[in-house]
Structures are given as structure tokens and as C-alpha cells.
Tab-separated table of C-alpha atoms and ligand atoms in Angstrom:
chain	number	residue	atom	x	y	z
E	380	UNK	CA	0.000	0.000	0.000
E	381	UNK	CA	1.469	3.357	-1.181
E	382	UNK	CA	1.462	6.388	1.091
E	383	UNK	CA	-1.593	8.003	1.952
E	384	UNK	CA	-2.275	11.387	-0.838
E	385	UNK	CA	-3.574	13.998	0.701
E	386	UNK	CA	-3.684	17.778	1.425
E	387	UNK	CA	-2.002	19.866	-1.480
E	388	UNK	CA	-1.703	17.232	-3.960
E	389	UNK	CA	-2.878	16.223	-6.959
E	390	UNK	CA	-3.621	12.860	-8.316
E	391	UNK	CA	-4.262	11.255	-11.981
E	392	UNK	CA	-5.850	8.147	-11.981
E	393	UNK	CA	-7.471	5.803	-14.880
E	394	UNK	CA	-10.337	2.730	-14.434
E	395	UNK	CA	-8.255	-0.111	-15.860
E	396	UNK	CA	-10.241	-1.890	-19.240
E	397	UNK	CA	-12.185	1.269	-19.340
E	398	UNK	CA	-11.995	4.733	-21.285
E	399	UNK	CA	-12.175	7.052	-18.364
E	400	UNK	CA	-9.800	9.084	-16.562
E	401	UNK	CA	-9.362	10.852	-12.816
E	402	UNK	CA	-7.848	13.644	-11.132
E	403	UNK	CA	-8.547	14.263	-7.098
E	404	UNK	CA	-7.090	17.385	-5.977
E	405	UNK	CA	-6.885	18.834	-2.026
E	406	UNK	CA	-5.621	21.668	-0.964
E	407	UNK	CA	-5.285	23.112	2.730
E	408	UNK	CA	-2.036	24.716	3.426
E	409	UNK	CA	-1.596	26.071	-0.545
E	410	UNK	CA	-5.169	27.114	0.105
E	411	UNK	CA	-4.623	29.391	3.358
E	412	UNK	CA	-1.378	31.117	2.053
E	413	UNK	CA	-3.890	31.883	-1.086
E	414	UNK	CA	-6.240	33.282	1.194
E	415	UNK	CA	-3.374	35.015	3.385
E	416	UNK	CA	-3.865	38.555	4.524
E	417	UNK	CA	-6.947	38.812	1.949
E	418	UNK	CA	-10.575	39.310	4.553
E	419	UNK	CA	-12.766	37.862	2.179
E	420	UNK	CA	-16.856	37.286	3.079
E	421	UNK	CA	-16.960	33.371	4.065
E	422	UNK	CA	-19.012	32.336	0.769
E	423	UNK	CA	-16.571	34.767	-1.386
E	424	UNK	CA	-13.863	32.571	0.251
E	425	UNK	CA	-15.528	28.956	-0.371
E	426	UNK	CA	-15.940	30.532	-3.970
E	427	UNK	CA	-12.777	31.186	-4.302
E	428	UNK	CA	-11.123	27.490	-2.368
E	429	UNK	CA	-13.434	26.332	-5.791
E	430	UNK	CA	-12.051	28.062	-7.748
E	431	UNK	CA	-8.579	26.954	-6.687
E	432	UNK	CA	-9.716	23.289	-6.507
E	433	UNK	CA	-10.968	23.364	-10.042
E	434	UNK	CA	-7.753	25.165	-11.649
E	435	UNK	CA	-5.459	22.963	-10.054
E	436	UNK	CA	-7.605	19.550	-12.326
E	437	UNK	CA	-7.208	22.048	-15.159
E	438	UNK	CA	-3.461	22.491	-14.434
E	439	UNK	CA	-2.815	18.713	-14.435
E	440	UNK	CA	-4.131	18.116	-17.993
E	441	UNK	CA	-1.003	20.908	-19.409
E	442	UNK	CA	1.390	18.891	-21.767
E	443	UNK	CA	3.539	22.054	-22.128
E	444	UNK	CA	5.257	24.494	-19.575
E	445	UNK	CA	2.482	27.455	-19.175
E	446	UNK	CA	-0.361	28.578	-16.801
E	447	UNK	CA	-3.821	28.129	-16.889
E	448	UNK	CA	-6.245	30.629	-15.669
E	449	UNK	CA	-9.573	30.295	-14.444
E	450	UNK	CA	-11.704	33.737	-14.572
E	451	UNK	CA	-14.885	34.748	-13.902
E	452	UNK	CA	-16.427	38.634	-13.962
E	453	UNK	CA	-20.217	39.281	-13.303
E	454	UNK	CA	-22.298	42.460	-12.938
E	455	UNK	CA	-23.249	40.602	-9.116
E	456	UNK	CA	-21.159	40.807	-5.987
E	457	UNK	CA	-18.214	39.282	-7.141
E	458	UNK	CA	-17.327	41.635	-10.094
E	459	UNK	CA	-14.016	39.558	-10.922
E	460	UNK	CA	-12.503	36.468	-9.148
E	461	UNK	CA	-9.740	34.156	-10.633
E	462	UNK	CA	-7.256	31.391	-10.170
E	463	UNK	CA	-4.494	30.102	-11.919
E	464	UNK	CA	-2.278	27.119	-11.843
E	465	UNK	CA	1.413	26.405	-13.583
E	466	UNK	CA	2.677	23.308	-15.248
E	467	UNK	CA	4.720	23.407	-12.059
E	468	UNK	CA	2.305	23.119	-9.788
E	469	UNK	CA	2.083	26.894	-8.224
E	470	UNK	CA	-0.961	27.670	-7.579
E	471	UNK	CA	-2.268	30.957	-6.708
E	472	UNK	CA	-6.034	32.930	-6.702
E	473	UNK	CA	-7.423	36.698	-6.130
E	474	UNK	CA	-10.813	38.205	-5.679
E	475	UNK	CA	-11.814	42.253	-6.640
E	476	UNK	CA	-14.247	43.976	-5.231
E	477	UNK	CA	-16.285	41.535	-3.298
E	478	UNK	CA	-15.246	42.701	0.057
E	479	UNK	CA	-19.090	44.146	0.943
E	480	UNK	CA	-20.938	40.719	-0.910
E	481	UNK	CA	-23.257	39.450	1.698
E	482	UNK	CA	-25.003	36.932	-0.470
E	483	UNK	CA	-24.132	32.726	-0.764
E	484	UNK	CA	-26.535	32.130	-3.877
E	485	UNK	CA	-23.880	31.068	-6.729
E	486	UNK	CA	-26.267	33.250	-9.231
E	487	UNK	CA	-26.287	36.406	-7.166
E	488	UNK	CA	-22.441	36.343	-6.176
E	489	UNK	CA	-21.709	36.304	-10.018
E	490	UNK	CA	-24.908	37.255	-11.941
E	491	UNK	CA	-24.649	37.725	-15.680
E	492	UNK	CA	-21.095	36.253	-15.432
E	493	UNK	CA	-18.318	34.489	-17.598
E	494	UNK	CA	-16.144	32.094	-17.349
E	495	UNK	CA	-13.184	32.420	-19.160
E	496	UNK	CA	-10.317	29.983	-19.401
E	497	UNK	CA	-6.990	31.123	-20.694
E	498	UNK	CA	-4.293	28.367	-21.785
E	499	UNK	CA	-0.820	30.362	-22.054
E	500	UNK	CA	1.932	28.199	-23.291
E	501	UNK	CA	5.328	29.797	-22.556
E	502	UNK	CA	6.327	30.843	-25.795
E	503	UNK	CA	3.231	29.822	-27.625
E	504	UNK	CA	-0.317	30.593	-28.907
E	505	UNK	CA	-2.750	32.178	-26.006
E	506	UNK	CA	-5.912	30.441	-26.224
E	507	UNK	CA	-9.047	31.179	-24.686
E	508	UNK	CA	-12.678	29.887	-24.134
E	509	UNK	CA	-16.061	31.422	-23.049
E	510	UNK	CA	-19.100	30.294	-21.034
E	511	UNK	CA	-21.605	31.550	-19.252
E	512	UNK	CA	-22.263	31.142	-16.053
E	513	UNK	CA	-25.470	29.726	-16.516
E	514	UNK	CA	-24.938	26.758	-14.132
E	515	UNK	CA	-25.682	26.199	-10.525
E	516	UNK	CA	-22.029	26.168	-9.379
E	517	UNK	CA	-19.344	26.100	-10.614
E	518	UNK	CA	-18.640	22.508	-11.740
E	519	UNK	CA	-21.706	22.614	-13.335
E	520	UNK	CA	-20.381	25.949	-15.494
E	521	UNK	CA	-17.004	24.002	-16.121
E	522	UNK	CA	-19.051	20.716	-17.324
E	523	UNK	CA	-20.459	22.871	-20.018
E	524	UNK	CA	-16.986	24.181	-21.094
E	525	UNK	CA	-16.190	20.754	-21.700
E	526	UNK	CA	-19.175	20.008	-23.080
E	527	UNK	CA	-18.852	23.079	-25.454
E	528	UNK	CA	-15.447	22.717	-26.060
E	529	UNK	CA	-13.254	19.095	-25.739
E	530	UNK	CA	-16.674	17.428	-26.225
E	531	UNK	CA	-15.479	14.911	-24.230
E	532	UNK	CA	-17.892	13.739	-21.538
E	533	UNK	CA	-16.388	15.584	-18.480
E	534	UNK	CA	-18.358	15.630	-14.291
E	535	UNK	CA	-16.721	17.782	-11.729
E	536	UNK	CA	-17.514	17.791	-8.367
E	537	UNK	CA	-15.904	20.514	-6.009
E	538	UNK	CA	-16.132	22.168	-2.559
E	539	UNK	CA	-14.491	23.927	-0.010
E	540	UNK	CA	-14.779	25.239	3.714
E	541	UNK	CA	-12.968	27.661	5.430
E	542	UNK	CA	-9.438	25.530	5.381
E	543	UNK	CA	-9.512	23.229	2.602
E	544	UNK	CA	-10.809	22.982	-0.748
E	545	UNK	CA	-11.109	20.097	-2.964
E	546	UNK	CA	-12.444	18.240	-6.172
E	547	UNK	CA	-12.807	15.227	-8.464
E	548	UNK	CA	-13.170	15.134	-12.300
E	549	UNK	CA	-13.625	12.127	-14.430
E	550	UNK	CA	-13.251	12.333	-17.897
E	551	UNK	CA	-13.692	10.213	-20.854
E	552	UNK	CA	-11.139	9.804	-22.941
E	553	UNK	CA	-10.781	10.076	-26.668
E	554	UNK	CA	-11.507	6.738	-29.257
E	555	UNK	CA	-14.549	5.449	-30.514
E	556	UNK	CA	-13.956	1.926	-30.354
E	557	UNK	CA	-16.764	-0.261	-28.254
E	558	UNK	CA	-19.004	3.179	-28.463
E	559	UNK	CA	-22.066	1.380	-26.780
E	560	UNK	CA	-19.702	-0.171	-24.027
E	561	UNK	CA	-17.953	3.034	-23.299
E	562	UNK	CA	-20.960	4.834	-23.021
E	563	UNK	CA	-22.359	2.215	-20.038
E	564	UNK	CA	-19.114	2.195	-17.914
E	565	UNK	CA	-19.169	5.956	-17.960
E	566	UNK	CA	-22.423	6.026	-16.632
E	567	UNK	CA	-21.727	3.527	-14.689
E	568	UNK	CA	-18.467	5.374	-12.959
E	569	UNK	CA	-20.480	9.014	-12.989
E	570	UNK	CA	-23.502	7.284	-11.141
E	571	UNK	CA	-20.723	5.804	-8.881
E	572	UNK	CA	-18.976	9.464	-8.619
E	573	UNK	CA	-22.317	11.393	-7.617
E	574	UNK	CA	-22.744	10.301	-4.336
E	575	UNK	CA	-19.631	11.789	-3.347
E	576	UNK	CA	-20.049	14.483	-0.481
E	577	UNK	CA	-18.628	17.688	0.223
E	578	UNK	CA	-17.098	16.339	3.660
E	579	UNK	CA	-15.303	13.665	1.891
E	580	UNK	CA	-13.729	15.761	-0.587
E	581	UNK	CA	-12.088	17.770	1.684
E	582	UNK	CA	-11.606	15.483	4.608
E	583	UNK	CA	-10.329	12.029	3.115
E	584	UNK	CA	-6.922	11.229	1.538
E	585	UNK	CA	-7.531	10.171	-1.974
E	586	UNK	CA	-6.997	6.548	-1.789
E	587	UNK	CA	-9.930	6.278	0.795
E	588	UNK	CA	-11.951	8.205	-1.196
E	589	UNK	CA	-11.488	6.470	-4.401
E	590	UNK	CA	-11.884	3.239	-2.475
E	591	UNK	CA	-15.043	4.140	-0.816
E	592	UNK	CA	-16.255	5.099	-4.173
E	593	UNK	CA	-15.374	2.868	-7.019
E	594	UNK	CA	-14.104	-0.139	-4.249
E	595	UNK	CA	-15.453	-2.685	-6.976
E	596	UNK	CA	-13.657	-0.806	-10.156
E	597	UNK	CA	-9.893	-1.802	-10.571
E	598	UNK	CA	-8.653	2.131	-9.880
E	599	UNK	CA	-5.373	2.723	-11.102
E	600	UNK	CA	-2.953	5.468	-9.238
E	601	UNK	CA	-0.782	7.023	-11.731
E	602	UNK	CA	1.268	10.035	-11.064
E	603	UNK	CA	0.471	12.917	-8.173
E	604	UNK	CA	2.325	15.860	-7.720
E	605	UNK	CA	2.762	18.397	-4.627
E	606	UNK	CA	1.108	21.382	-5.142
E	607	UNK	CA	1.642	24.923	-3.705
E	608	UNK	CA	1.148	28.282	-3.318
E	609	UNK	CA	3.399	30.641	-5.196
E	610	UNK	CA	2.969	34.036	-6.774
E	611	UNK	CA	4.731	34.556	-9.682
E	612	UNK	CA	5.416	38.153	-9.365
E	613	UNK	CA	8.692	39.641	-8.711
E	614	UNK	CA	10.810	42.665	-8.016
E	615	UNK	CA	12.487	42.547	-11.675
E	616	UNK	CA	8.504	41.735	-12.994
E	617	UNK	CA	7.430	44.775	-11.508
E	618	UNK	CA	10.122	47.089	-13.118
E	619	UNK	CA	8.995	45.536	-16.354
E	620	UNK	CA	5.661	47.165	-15.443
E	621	UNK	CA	7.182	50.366	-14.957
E	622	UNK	CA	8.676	50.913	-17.892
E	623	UNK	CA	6.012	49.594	-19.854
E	624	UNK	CA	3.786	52.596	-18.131
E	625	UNK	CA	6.513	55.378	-19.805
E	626	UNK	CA	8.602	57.336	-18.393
E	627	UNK	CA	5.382	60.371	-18.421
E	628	UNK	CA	2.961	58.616	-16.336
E	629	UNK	CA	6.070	57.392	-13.638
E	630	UNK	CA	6.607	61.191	-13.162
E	631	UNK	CA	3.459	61.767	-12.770
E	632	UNK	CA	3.358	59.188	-10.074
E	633	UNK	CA	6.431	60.737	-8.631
E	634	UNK	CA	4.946	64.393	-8.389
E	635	UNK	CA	2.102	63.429	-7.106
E	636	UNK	CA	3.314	60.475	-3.869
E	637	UNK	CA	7.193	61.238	-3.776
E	638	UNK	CA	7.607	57.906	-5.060
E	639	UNK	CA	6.570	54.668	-6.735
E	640	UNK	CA	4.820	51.803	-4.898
E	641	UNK	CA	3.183	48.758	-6.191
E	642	UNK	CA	1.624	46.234	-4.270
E	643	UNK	CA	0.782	42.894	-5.617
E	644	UNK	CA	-2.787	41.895	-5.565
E	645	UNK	CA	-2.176	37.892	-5.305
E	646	UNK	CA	0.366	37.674	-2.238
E	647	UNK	CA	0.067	41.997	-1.286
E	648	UNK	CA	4.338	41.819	-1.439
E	649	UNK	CA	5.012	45.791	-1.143
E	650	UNK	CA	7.543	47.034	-4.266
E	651	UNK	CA	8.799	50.618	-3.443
E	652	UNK	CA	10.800	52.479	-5.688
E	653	UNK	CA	11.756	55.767	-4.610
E	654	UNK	CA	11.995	58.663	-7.517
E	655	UNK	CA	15.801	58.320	-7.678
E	656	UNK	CA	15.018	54.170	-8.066
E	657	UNK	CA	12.118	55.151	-10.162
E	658	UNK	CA	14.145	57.316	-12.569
E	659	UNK	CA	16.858	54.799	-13.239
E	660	UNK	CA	14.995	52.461	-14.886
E	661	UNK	CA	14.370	54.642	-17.704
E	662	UNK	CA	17.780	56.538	-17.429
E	663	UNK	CA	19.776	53.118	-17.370
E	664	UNK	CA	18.296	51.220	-19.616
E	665	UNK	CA	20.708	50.924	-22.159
E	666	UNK	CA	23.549	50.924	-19.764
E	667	UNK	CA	22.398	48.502	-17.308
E	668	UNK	CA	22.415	45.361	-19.177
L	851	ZN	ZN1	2.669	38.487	-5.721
């Protein structure tokens, strides 16, 4: 018996002699440093421990170093939240302008929303795809991505509580040999899959899980990573930033606060550039390299 996989990993799995796929994701420690010094309203924050859930399954499926974003913006209380996950397994989320929502109704958080999700290869063609948020939650709105999109037969099933978040996809995968057949073991599995509860997601290590689900399927563990919490922004990243603003608009900043400060909005790391700092990034940046 392998060790137990739990909190802030993810794991692929397959039904042997069958076309259909897993991933189980947890997350409790990657989860609280997302949430870190962000006060979000307790439904805003389950919403968001979804969202994380659900973008790390997305993650695992990149055959290419890149990110993969998860964003949704609504005219309701949540006017933009997203998550995003690395082919390295950094993980990291943000909500805007939710800080007064009061509601827990899925359609009144994020009414007339969309979900977007952006595939960016490093060094390759952006891609992104659309969907309303039309669903009841948000596995539901990601089930009709897939539907819209892979058109392969895809279930989530995600929650999350104050400390952990969690999920489960199946997935068929591609082929159309034994159509009929295929088509009964999925059902089969899904029906298996549904009676999974929101406790169990986020409480049992995956092996238990799987076991008290599919114990008469022959589950196969294939690979699971570690995941974690890790903002990808940087001192170096932010001068970037600056320069890409012009030279204009950083003396404007400079007249008007005496210097230049940018906080990040994932992790709220503090860059300061004072005008003599701010200056030299324009002035050397010829010389400097
Ligand atoms: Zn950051």
C-alpha cells in the first residue's frame, strides 16, 4: 500500500479496461497562504477554495510548460474572481471587489457572469474559451466548457470550507472503439462518482476516497504531484511594469506620492521604488544590461 495522498496534492488516476480518466485534488495549506492577509466574506472565500480546486484539475491536464487561468467577472457581488495554476504546480487565486458581498446564492455572487479559461503556453499561442455562467455552481459551469469545447464527456464535483478545498473530475477519454460499451461504464463510474459528499472531498486522503467510491472498479494510481502556493510576481517583474507605463505617467506618479509603490494583488508583497530608483529604470536602460 502506497502512502496516503492527501492535502495539497494532486492525483491522476485511470479505471483499468475502461476509457475514463481521474484527477482528485486537495488543498489546505496552498489554500490558506492563497487566502493570506486577503478578509474575504466566508461564501466569497468557499468561492474562491473552488475556484482553486478546479484550476489545479485544469493544471494537471497541461502537456507544455504554461499557466492556466480560471476567470470569472459578473455584474453581481463578485465583479471579478480568478485562479491560476502552472505546469509546475504553483498555484495561486485573487478576488476584486467583493469585500461588501453578503449573499451565498452562486447566481447572485456572479450574476450575468463568464467564465473564461486562458491556456498560455510559454512561448506559444494564447488560447481562450467562453461560457456563461449559466450553471448552478461552478462545476456545473465548467461541465459545459467541456461540453462546449473538448466534447469529451467531463463531471466535476468541487467544494471547499474555510481551510480546505477540494475536487474530483472524471473524464472520458478520446476513441470510438466499443461506443455502446464506453458509453455504459461511464455512466456507470459518474452514477458511482455522484454520491460523493462535500465532507469527503475535503476530509479524506484520496486513496480512501477512491476506495469508498469505485471499491469494486480496478482504480489505477498514476502520477500525483505536490502542489503549492506561489505568486509569480517579482521585483524585476514589476520594473517591467514600470517601464512599460513610460517614463510620463512614472513622473506623474512621482509628483504626485514622492515615489513609486506597487503592491501585488495575489500575495500583497510591497515594491517601493523611490523617484531616484524610479528614474533609473528609464535613465539606465541601455547601460544597465
Ligand atoms: Zn505576488
Amino acid at each position: 500500500m502506497s502512502d496516503q495522498i492527501a492535502s495539497d496534492q494532486i492525483l491522476r488516476f485511470i479505471f483499468d479496461n475502461t476509457a475514463v480518466s481521474g484527477k482528485w485534488v486537495q488543498l489546505e495549506r496552498s489554500y490558506t497562504e492563497t487566502l493570506g492577509n486577503h478578509h474575504y466574506p466566508p461564501a466569497v472565500q468557499r468561492l474562491l477554495g473552488e475556484f482553486l480546486a478546479a484550476v489545479s484539475l485544469l493544471g494537471a491536464t497541461l502537456k507544455f510548460e504554461g499557466t492556466i487561468s480560471l476567470q470569472a467577472r459578473s455584474t453581481g457581488e463578485i465583479p471579478l474572481i480568478m485562479a491560476e495554476a502552472t505546469s509546475n504546480h504553483e498555484i495561486r487565486a485573487i478576488v476584486h471587489g467583493a469585500e461588501l458581498s453578503i449573499s451565498t446564492d452562486f447566481h447572485t455572487l456572479l450574476a450575468n457572469g463568464t467564465l473564461g479559461i486562458t491556456i498560455d503556453p510559454v512561448g506559444g499561442q494564447r488560447y481562450q474559451g467562453l461560457v456563461a455562467l449559466e450553471g448552478d455552481n461552478l462545476a456545473a459551469c465548467l461541465e459545459e466548457y467541456f461540453r462546449r469545447s473538448e466534447q469529451l464527456p467531463t463531471r466535476v464535483w468541487l467544494a471547499a470550507d474555510a481551510q480546505r478545498a477540494g475536487g474530483l473530475l472524471l473524464q472520458e477519454l478520446p476513441g470510438t472503439s466499443g461506443i455502446e460499451r464506453k458509453r455504459e461504464q461511464w455512466q456507470h463510474l459518474v452514477t458511482l462518482a455522484q454520491t460523493v459528499q462535500a465532507d469527503e472531498l475535503l476530509q479524506l486522503p484520496a486513496q480512501t476516497l477512491l476506495h469508498r467510491l469505485f471499491h469494486q472498479e480496478d482504480v489505477r494510481l498514476l502520477r500525483s504531484d505536490a502542489l503549492q502556493f506561489q505568486c509569480s510576481c517579482s521585483r524585476q517583474r514589476t520594473e517591467s511594469m514600470l517601464v512599460s507605463l513610460g517614463r510620463a505617467e512614472i513622473e506623474s506618479i512621482i509628483d504626485e506620492q514622492g515615489e513609486v509603490a506597487v503592491t501585488c494583488e495575489f500575495c500583497l508583497q510591497a515594491y517601493r521604488f523611490d523617484a531616484v530608483a524610479a528614474r533609473q529604470l528609464f535613465d539606465g536602460g541601455e547601460s544597465r544590461h
